[in-house]
């Protein structure tokens, strides 16, 4: 499904497992990679690759992502990648989203992560 105006993230899953979390601005690139992967890989059972476009609340509630523990257990390199993706998604929403609620969610997440203060 295409992103909705209030989506902040695109999550790529493979066989139901979260593989990538990217800013919603990277949706087209994520779609291209998912399609190429699904077309290229041959597997004995069907490959299920899904792209989920999520709001901040959906990310925390439905995906079970807690901003306080978002980077827990990651290597420093992976933590830097995740942090960059999340910060980019939130800052993009702050600048581009016409919806006040989306901008508020993005600001709250940045504050929770310590990347922005009031």
mmCIF file of C-alpha atoms in Angstrom:
data_model
loop_
_atom_site.group_PDB
_atom_site.id
_atom_site.type_symbol
_atom_site.label_atom_id
_atom_site.label_comp_id
_atom_site.label_asym_id
_atom_site.label_seq_id
_atom_site.Cartn_x
_atom_site.Cartn_y
_atom_site.Cartn_z
ATOM 1 C CA UNK A 1 0.000 0.000 0.000
ATOM 2 C CA UNK A 2 1.156 3.502 -0.720
ATOM 3 C CA UNK A 3 2.124 5.742 2.183
ATOM 4 C CA UNK A 4 -0.553 7.805 3.890
ATOM 5 C CA UNK A 5 0.070 11.477 4.697
ATOM 6 C CA UNK A 6 0.734 10.711 8.373
ATOM 7 C CA UNK A 7 3.214 7.844 7.858
ATOM 8 C CA UNK A 8 6.766 8.360 9.112
ATOM 9 C CA UNK A 9 8.368 4.988 8.412
ATOM 10 C CA UNK A 10 8.424 2.204 5.859
ATOM 11 C CA UNK A 11 9.186 -1.188 7.376
ATOM 12 C CA UNK A 12 10.311 -4.061 5.181
ATOM 13 C CA UNK A 13 9.559 -7.535 6.485
ATOM 14 C CA UNK A 14 10.729 -10.882 5.177
ATOM 15 C CA UNK A 15 8.794 -13.965 6.288
ATOM 16 C CA UNK A 16 7.189 -11.777 8.970
ATOM 17 C CA UNK A 17 10.490 -10.581 10.451
ATOM 18 C CA UNK A 18 11.439 -6.896 10.411
ATOM 19 C CA UNK A 19 14.445 -6.440 8.120
ATOM 20 C CA UNK A 20 14.640 -2.695 7.439
ATOM 21 C CA UNK A 21 13.138 0.451 8.890
ATOM 22 C CA UNK A 22 13.519 3.493 6.690
ATOM 23 C CA UNK A 23 12.144 7.020 6.556
ATOM 24 C CA UNK A 24 8.935 7.223 4.545
ATOM 25 C CA UNK A 25 10.784 9.411 2.045
ATOM 26 C CA UNK A 26 12.627 6.205 1.028
ATOM 27 C CA UNK A 27 9.408 4.336 0.193
ATOM 28 C CA UNK A 28 10.057 4.102 -3.564
ATOM 29 C CA UNK A 29 13.599 2.828 -3.002
ATOM 30 C CA UNK A 30 12.334 0.274 -0.458
ATOM 31 C CA UNK A 31 9.676 -0.889 -2.918
ATOM 32 C CA UNK A 32 12.233 -1.280 -5.705
ATOM 33 C CA UNK A 33 14.563 -3.327 -3.484
ATOM 34 C CA UNK A 34 11.710 -5.536 -2.207
ATOM 35 C CA UNK A 35 10.468 -6.238 -5.738
ATOM 36 C CA UNK A 36 13.964 -6.993 -7.014
ATOM 37 C CA UNK A 37 14.649 -9.314 -4.091
ATOM 38 C CA UNK A 38 11.363 -11.180 -4.496
ATOM 39 C CA UNK A 39 11.963 -11.604 -8.236
ATOM 40 C CA UNK A 40 15.605 -12.655 -7.882
ATOM 41 C CA UNK A 41 15.594 -15.134 -5.002
ATOM 42 C CA UNK A 42 14.398 -18.657 -5.617
ATOM 43 C CA UNK A 43 13.219 -20.475 -2.535
ATOM 44 C CA UNK A 44 11.373 -23.783 -2.004
ATOM 45 C CA UNK A 45 8.452 -21.913 -0.457
ATOM 46 C CA UNK A 46 7.003 -18.584 -1.573
ATOM 47 C CA UNK A 47 8.910 -15.546 -0.358
ATOM 48 C CA UNK A 48 6.770 -13.060 1.503
ATOM 49 C CA UNK A 49 8.219 -9.557 1.423
ATOM 50 C CA UNK A 50 5.993 -6.830 2.814
ATOM 51 C CA UNK A 51 6.331 -3.084 3.002
ATOM 52 C CA UNK A 52 4.426 -1.532 5.869
ATOM 53 C CA UNK A 53 3.968 2.223 5.968
ATOM 54 C CA UNK A 54 3.564 3.230 9.600
ATOM 55 C CA UNK A 55 2.852 6.263 11.715
ATOM 56 C CA UNK A 56 4.765 6.890 14.923
ATOM 57 C CA UNK A 57 1.954 5.324 16.987
ATOM 58 C CA UNK A 58 1.734 2.279 14.726
ATOM 59 C CA UNK A 59 5.479 1.819 14.982
ATOM 60 C CA UNK A 60 5.424 1.906 18.766
ATOM 61 C CA UNK A 61 2.138 0.052 19.309
ATOM 62 C CA UNK A 62 1.761 -2.443 16.459
ATOM 63 C CA UNK A 63 5.443 -3.167 15.889
ATOM 64 C CA UNK A 64 6.315 -3.108 19.587
ATOM 65 C CA UNK A 65 9.063 -0.559 19.119
ATOM 66 C CA UNK A 66 9.800 1.384 22.288
ATOM 67 C CA UNK A 67 11.762 4.577 21.533
ATOM 68 C CA UNK A 68 13.629 4.185 24.830
ATOM 69 C CA UNK A 69 14.966 0.774 23.775
ATOM 70 C CA UNK A 70 15.015 1.265 20.016
ATOM 71 C CA UNK A 71 18.760 0.710 19.731
ATOM 72 C CA UNK A 72 19.168 -1.861 22.494
ATOM 73 C CA UNK A 73 21.394 -4.782 21.552
ATOM 74 C CA UNK A 74 22.608 -3.173 18.325
ATOM 75 C CA UNK A 75 26.229 -2.860 17.310
ATOM 76 C CA UNK A 76 27.455 0.739 17.261
ATOM 77 C CA UNK A 77 27.288 0.685 13.454
ATOM 78 C CA UNK A 78 23.689 -0.582 13.387
ATOM 79 C CA UNK A 79 22.708 1.872 16.095
ATOM 80 C CA UNK A 80 24.125 4.724 14.015
ATOM 81 C CA UNK A 81 22.201 3.515 10.940
ATOM 82 C CA UNK A 82 18.920 3.133 12.863
ATOM 83 C CA UNK A 83 19.330 6.478 14.594
ATOM 84 C CA UNK A 84 20.046 8.185 11.285
ATOM 85 C CA UNK A 85 16.978 6.599 9.647
ATOM 86 C CA UNK A 86 14.666 7.532 12.513
ATOM 87 C CA UNK A 87 16.008 11.075 12.852
ATOM 88 C CA UNK A 88 15.768 11.591 9.088
ATOM 89 C CA UNK A 89 12.175 10.355 9.022
ATOM 90 C CA UNK A 90 11.176 12.603 11.883
ATOM 91 C CA UNK A 91 12.922 15.694 10.554
ATOM 92 C CA UNK A 92 11.390 15.131 7.134
ATOM 93 C CA UNK A 93 7.962 14.928 8.756
ATOM 94 C CA UNK A 94 8.612 18.142 10.696
ATOM 95 C CA UNK A 95 9.375 19.976 7.488
ATOM 96 C CA UNK A 96 7.011 18.367 4.979
ATOM 97 C CA UNK A 97 3.946 17.041 6.764
ATOM 98 C CA UNK A 98 0.847 19.230 6.566
ATOM 99 C CA UNK A 99 -0.628 17.393 9.567
ATOM 100 C CA UNK A 100 -0.086 18.870 13.017
ATOM 101 C CA UNK A 101 -0.436 15.472 14.704
ATOM 102 C CA UNK A 102 2.314 13.973 12.539
ATOM 103 C CA UNK A 103 4.659 16.859 13.272
ATOM 104 C CA UNK A 104 3.878 16.518 16.983
ATOM 105 C CA UNK A 105 4.612 12.768 16.898
ATOM 106 C CA UNK A 106 7.887 13.383 15.065
ATOM 107 C CA UNK A 107 8.909 16.077 17.547
ATOM 108 C CA UNK A 108 8.036 13.839 20.505
ATOM 109 C CA UNK A 109 10.047 10.944 19.127
ATOM 110 C CA UNK A 110 13.065 13.190 18.506
ATOM 111 C CA UNK A 111 12.797 14.512 22.051
ATOM 112 C CA UNK A 112 12.467 10.980 23.484
ATOM 113 C CA UNK A 113 15.624 10.008 21.613
ATOM 114 C CA UNK A 114 17.466 13.058 22.922
ATOM 115 C CA UNK A 115 17.980 14.487 19.435
ATOM 116 C CA UNK A 116 15.918 17.584 20.045
ATOM 117 C CA UNK A 117 14.905 19.712 23.005
ATOM 118 C CA UNK A 118 12.111 22.224 23.443
#
